[in-house]
Short mmCIF file of C-alpha atoms and ligand atoms in Angstrom, two decimals:
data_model
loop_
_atom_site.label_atom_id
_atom_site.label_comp_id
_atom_site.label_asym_id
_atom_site.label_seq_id
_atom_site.Cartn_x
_atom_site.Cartn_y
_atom_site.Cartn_z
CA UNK A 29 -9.22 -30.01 28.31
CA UNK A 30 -9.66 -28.56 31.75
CA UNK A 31 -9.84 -24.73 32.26
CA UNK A 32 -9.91 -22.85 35.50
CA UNK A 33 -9.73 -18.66 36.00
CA UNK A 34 -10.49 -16.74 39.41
CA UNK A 35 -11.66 -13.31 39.63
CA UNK A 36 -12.00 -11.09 42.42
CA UNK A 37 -15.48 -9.88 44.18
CA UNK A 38 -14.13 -6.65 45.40
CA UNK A 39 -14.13 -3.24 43.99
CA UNK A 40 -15.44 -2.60 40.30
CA UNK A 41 -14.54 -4.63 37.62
CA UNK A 42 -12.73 -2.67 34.91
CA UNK A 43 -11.57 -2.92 31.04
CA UNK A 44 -8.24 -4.30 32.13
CA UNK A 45 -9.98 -7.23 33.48
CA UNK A 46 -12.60 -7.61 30.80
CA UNK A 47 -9.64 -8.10 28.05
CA UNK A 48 -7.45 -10.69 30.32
CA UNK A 49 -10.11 -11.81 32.20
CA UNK A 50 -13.87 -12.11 30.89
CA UNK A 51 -13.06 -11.77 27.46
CA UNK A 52 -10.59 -14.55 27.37
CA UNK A 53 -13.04 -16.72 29.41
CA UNK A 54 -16.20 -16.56 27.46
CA UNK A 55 -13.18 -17.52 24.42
CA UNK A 56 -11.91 -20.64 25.89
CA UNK A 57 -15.80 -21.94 27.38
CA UNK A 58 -15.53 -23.24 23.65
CA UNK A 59 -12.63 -24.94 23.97
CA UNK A 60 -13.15 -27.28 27.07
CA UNK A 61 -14.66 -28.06 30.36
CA UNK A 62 -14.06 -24.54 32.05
CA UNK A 63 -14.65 -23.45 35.65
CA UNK A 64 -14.67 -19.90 36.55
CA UNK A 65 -14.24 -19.01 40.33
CA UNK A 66 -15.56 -15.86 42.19
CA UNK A 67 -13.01 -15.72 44.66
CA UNK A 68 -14.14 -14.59 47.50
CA UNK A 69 -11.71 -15.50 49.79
CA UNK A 70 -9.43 -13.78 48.27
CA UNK A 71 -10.85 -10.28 48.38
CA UNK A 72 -10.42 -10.35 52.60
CA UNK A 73 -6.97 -10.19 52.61
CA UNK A 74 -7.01 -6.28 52.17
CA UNK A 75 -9.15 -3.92 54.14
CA UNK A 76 -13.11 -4.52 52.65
CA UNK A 77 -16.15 -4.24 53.95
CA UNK A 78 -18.31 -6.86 54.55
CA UNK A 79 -21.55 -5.27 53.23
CA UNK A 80 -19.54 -4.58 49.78
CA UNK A 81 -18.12 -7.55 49.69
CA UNK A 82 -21.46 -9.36 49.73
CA UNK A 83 -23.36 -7.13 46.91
CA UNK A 84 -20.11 -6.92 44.80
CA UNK A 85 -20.13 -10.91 45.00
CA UNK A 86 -23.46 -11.29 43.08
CA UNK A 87 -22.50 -8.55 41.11
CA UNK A 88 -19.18 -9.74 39.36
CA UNK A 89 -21.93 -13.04 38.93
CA UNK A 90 -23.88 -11.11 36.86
CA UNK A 91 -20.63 -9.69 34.67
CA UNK A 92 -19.76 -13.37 34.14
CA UNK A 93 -22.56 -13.91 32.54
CA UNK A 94 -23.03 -10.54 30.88
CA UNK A 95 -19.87 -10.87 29.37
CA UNK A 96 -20.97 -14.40 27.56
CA UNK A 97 -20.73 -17.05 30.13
CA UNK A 98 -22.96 -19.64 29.02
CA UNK A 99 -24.35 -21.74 32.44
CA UNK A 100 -25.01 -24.88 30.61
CA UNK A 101 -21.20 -24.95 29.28
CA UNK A 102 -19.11 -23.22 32.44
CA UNK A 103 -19.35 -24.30 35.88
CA UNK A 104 -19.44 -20.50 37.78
CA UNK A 105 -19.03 -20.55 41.25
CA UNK A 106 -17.61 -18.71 44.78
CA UNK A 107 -15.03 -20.07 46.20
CA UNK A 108 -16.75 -20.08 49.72
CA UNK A 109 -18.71 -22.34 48.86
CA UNK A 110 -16.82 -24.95 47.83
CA UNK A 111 -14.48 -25.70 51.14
CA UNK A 112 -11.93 -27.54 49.23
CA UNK A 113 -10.39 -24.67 48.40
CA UNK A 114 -8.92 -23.45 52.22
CA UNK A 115 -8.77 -26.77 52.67
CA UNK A 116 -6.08 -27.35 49.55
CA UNK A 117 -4.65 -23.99 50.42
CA UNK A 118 -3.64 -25.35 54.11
CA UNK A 119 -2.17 -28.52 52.91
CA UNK A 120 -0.27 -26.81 49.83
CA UNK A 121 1.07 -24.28 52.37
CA UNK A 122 3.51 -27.36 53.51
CA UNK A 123 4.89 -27.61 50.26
CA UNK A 124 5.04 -23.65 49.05
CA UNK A 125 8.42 -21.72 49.56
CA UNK A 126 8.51 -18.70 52.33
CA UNK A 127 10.77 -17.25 50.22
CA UNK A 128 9.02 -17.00 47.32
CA UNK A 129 5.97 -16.13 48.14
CA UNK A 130 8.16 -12.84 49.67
CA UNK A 131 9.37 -12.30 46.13
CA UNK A 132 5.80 -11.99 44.91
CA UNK A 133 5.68 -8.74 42.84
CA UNK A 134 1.85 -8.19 44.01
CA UNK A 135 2.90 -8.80 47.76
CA UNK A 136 5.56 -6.76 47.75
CA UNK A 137 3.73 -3.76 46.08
CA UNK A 138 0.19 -4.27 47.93
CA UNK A 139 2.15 -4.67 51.64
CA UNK A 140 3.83 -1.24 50.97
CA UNK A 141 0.80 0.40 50.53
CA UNK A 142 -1.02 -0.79 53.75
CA UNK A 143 -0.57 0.13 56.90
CA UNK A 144 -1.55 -3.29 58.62
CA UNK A 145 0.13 -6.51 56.50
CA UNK A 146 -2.51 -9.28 56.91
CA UNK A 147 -0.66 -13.11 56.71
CA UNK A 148 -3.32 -13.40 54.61
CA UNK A 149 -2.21 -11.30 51.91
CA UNK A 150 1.51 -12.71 51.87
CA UNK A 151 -0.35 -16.55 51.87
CA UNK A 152 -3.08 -15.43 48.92
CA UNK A 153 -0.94 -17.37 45.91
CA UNK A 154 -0.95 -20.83 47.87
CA UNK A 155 -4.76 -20.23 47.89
CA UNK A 156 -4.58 -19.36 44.44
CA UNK A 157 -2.74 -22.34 43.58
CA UNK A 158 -5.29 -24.72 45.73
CA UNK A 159 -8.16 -23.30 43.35
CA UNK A 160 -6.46 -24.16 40.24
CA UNK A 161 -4.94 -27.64 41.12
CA UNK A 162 -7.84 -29.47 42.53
CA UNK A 163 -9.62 -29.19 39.16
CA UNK A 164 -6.81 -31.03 37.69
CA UNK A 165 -6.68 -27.76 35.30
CA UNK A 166 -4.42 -27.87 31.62
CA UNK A 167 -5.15 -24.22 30.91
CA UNK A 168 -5.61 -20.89 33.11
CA UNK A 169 -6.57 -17.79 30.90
CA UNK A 170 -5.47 -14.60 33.16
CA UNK A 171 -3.46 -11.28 32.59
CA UNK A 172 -0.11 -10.50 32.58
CA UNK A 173 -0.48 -9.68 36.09
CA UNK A 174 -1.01 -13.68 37.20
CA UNK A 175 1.99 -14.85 35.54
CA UNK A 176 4.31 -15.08 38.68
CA UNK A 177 1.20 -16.44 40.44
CA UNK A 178 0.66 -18.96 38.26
CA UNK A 179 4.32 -20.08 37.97
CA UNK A 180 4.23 -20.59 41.61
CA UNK A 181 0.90 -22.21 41.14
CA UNK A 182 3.07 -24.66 38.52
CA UNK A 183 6.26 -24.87 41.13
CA UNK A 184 3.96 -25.98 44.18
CA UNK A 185 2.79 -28.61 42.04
CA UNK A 186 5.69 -30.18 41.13
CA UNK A 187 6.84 -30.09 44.35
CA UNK A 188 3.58 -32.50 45.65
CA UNK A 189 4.37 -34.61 42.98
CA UNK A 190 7.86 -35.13 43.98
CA UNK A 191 7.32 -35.45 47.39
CA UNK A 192 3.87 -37.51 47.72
CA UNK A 193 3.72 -39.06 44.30
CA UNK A 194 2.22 -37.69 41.03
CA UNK A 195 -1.34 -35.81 41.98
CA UNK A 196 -1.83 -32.72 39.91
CA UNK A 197 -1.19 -31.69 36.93
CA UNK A 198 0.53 -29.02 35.59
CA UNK A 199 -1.05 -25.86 34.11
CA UNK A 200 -0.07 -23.77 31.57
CA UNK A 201 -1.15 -19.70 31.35
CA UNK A 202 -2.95 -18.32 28.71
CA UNK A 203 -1.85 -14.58 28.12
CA UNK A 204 -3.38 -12.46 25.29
CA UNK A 205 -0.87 -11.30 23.16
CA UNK A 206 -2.96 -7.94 22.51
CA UNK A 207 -4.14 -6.27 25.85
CA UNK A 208 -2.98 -8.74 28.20
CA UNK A 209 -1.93 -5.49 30.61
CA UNK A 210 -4.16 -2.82 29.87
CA UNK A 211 -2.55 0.56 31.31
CA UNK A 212 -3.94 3.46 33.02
CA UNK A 213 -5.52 6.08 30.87
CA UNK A 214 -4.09 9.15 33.19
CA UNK A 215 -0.63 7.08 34.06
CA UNK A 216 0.25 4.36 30.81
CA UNK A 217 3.03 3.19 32.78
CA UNK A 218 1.02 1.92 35.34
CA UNK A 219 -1.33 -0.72 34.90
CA UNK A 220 -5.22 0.10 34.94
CA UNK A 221 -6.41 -1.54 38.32
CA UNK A 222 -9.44 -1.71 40.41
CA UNK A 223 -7.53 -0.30 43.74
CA UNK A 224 -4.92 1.74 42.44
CA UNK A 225 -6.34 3.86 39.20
CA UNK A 226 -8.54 7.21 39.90
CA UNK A 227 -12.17 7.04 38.48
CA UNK A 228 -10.39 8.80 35.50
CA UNK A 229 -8.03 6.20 34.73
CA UNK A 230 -9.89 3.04 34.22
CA UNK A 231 -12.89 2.41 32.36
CA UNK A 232 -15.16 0.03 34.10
CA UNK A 233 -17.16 -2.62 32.65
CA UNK A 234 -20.31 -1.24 33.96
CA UNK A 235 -19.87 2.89 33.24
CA UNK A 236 -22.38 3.97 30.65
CA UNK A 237 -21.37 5.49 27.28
CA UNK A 238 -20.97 8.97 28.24
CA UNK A 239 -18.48 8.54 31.16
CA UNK A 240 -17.10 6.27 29.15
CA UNK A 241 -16.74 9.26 26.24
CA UNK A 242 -15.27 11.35 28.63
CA UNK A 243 -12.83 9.11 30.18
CA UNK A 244 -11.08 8.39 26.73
CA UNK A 245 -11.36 11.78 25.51
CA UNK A 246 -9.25 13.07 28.34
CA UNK A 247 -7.04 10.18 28.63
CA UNK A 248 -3.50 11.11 28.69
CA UNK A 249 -1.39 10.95 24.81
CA UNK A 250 2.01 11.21 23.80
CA UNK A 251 3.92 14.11 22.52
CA UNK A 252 3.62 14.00 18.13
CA UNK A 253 0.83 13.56 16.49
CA UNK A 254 1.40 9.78 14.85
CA UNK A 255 -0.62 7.11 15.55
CA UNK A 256 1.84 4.00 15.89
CA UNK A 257 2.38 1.68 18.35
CA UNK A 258 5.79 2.03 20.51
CA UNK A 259 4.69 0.95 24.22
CA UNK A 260 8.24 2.62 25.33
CA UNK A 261 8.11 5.85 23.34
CA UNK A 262 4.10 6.29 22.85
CA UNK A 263 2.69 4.56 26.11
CA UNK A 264 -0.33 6.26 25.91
CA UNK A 265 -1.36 5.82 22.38
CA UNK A 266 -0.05 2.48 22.54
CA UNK A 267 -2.47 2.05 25.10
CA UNK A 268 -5.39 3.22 23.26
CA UNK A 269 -4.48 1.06 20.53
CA UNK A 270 -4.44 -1.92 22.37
CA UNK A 271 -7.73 -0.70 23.87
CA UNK A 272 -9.51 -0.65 20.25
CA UNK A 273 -7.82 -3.57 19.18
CA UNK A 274 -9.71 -5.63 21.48
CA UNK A 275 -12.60 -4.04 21.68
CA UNK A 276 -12.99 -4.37 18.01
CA UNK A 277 -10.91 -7.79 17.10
CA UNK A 278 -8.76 -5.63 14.48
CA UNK A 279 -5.18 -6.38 14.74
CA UNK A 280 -3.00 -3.08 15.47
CA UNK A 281 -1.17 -3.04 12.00
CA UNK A 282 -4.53 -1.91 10.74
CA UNK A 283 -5.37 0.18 13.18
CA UNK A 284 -2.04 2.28 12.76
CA UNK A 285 -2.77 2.40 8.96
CA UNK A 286 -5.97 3.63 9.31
CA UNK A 287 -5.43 6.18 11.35
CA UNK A 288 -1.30 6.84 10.67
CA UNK A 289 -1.31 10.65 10.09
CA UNK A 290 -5.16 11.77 11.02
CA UNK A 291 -3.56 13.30 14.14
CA UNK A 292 -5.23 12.06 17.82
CA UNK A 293 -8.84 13.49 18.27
CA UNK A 294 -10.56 11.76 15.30
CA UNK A 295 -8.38 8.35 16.82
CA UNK A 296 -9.68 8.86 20.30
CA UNK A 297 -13.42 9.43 19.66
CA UNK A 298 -12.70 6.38 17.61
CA UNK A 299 -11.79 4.40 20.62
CA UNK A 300 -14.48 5.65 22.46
CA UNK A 301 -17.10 4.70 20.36
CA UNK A 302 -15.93 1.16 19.83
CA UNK A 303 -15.74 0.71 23.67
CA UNK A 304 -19.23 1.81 23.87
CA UNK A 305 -20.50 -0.36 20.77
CA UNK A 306 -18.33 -3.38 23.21
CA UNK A 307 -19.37 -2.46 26.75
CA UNK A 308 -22.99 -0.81 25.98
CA UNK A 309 -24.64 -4.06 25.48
CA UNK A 310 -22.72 -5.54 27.90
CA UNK A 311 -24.03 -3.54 30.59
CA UNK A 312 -27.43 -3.47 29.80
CA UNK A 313 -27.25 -7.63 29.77
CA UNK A 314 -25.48 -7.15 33.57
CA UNK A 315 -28.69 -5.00 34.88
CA UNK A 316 -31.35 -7.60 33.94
CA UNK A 317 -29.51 -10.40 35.38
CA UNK A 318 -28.42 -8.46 38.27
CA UNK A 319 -32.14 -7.48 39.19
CA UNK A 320 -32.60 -11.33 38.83
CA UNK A 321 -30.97 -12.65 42.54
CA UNK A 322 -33.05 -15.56 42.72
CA UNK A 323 -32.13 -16.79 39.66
CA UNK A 324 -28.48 -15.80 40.18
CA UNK A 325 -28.28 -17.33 43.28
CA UNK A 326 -29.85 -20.63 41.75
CA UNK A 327 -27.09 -20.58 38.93
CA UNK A 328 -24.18 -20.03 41.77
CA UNK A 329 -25.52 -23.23 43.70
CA UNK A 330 -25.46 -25.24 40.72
CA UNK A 331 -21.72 -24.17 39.71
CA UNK A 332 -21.41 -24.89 42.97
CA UNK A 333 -22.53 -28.05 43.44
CA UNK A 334 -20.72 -29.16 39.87
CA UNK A 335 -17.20 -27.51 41.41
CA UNK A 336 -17.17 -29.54 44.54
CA UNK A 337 -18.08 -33.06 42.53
CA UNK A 338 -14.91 -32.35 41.06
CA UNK A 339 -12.83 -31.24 43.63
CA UNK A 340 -13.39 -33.29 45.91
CA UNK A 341 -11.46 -36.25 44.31
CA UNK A 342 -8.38 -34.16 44.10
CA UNK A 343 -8.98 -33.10 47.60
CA UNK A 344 -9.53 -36.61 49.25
CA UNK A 345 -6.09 -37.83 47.17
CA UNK A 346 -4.00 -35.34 48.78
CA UNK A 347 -5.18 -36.08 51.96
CA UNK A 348 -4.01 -40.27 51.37
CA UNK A 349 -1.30 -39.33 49.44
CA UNK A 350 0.00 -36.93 52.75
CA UNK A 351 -0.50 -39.96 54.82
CA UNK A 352 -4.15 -38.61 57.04
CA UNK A 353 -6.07 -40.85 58.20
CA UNK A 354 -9.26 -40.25 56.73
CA UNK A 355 -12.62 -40.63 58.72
P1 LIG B 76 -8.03 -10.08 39.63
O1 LIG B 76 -9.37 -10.25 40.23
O2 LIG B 76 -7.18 -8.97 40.10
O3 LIG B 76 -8.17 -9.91 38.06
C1 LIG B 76 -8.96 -10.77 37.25
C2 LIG B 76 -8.30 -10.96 35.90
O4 LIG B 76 -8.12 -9.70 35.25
C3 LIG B 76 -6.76 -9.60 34.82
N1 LIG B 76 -6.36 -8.17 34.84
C4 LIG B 76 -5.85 -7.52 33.78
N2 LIG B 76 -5.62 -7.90 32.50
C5 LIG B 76 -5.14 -6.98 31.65
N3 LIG B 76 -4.85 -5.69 32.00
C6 LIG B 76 -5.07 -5.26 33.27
N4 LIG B 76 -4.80 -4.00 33.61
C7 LIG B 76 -5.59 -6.19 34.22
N5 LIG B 76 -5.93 -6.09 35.53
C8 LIG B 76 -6.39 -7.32 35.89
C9 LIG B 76 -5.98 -10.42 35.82
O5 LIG B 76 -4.72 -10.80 35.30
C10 LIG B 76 -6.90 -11.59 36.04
O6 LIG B 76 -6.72 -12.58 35.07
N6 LIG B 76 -5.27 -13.58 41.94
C11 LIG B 76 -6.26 -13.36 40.91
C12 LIG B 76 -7.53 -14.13 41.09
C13 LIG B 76 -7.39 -15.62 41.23
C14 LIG B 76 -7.10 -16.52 40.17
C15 LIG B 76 -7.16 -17.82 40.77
C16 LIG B 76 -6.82 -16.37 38.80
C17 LIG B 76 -7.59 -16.34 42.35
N7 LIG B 76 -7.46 -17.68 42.07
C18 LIG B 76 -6.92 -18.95 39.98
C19 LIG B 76 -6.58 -17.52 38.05
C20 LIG B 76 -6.63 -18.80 38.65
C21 LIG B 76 -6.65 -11.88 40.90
O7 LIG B 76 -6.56 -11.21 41.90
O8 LIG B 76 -7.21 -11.45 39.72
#
């Protein structure tokens, strides 16, 4: 089996995307041949600076691994480096819908908030389709956020098919059931994310334990004092719950009978500590391989190397198949 995530370079990488992102990829390295993408190319379509955008690149390198990449089973790479990807995105654009790619939830909301609407940003899912289907992927592990993505990821390639004859196949999302959209801890109706939560209202991979203390200790709860899980009525303590759940691999039945009546402190310093027994380690595994860049770098050209040997098929049959003359 064939797996394939992308992550972003830019901004700091948060819990949200350690429990539909890393987490879920250091799972399914067991599972199959897996290739995990810095993408790079994605993170220009907003306003970023190029300076950031270089460090932040070797840093979410370093997460991968912290968070349990293994090198010898995942191919990790940046996209940039492998220039199949634009490539694929360009000849997929032929075959992806103006129309939907308006109705993109992600579009629509990022566009409103910026004052200068790059093409870029309304053409970012054909890209993200181009990485996916030139590995030939079965299986994409990503958050609840990626679903629309990846189900125009899954139209585009039908569409090929149809038109040029059968070339990709088809991949299916993997979702976790449990924390697959991780909300805000000042605003649980909004989802935790790296450009639109305060410092306050995401935890980041990277913070050490006591901002990470603080940060759940004032995160916003529900009126009562019940622990129980009821996203609509109890966002916030849903929330947390979720949060512990996967920080500690206890299902949130137990969690509500465990702490049912004990009233919200006790619960929250709960869910602090277990995010600092999951992220403490984590972190101190990121700053030894980030003070590594040598090394780093050496591991990136390898994935690198490994990700273009297998794109590069895919690549050169959708060039025939489109009727190019190749050189
Ligand atoms: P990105 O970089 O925004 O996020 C990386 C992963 O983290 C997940 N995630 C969350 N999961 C749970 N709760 C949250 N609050 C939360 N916030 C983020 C995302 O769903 C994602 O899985 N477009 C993609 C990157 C991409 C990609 C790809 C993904 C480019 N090419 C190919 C899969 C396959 C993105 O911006 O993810």
């Amino acid at each position: 089996m064939r797996i394939f995530s992308g992550i972003q370079p830019t901004g700091e990488k948060h819990f949200g995307n350690y429990s539909g992102g890393f987490r879920q990829y250091a799972a399914t390295q067991e599972e199959g041949e897996a290739f995990f993408c810095i993408v790079d190319l994605h993170s220009i379509t907003t306003a970023y600076e190029p300076k950031e955008l270089h460090e932040s690149t070797l840093d979410l390198a370093a997460i991968l691994f912290a968070t349990g990449l293994d090198p010898d089973r995942s191919t990790v790479f940046v996209q940039s480096h492998v220039t199949a990807h634009p490539e694929a995105a360009w000849l997929l654009s032929s075959v992806a819908s103006y129309g939907q790619l308006g109705r993109m939830i992600q579009f629509k909301e990022k566009s409103e908030r910026q004052e200068f609407v790059s093409a870029g940003l309304f053409t970012y899912p054909v890209l993200m389709a181009g990485d996916i289907l030139l590995y030939q992927t079965d299986l994409v592990p990503i958050g609840d956020d990626q679903k629309q993505h990846l189900e125009l990821a899954r139209d585009i390639a039908e569409r090929f098919n149809h038109r040029y004859g059968e070339t990709f196949k088809v991949p299916e999302a993997r979702v976790p059931e449990t924390g697959g959209r991780i909300m805000d801890l000042q605003e649980p109706e909004r989802k935790m994310s790296t450009t639109d939560s305060q410092a306050a209202g995401k935890v980041l991979i990277t913070d050490p334990p006591d901002t990470i203390r603080k940060k759940l200790k004032s995160a916003v709860t529900d009126s009562g004092t019940d622990v129980r899980y009821a996203p609509e009525e109890k966002p916030g303590i849903s929330n947390l719950l979720e949060i512990m759940s996967v920080a500690t691999g206890e299902a949130i039945p137990e969690l509500e009978a465990r702490y049912d009546s004990g009233g919200y402190g006790p619960f929250k310093e709960d869910v602090a500590e277990a995010v600092v027994a999951l992220l403490d380690p984590i972190r101190t595994r990121y700053e030894e391989l980030r003070a590594d860049e040598p090394e780093l770098r050496g591991l990136l050209a390898r994935g690198a190397e490994k990700a273009r040997e297998t794109a590069e098929p895919t690549l050169e049959q959708m060039y025939e198949r489109m009727g190019f003359v190749r050189p």
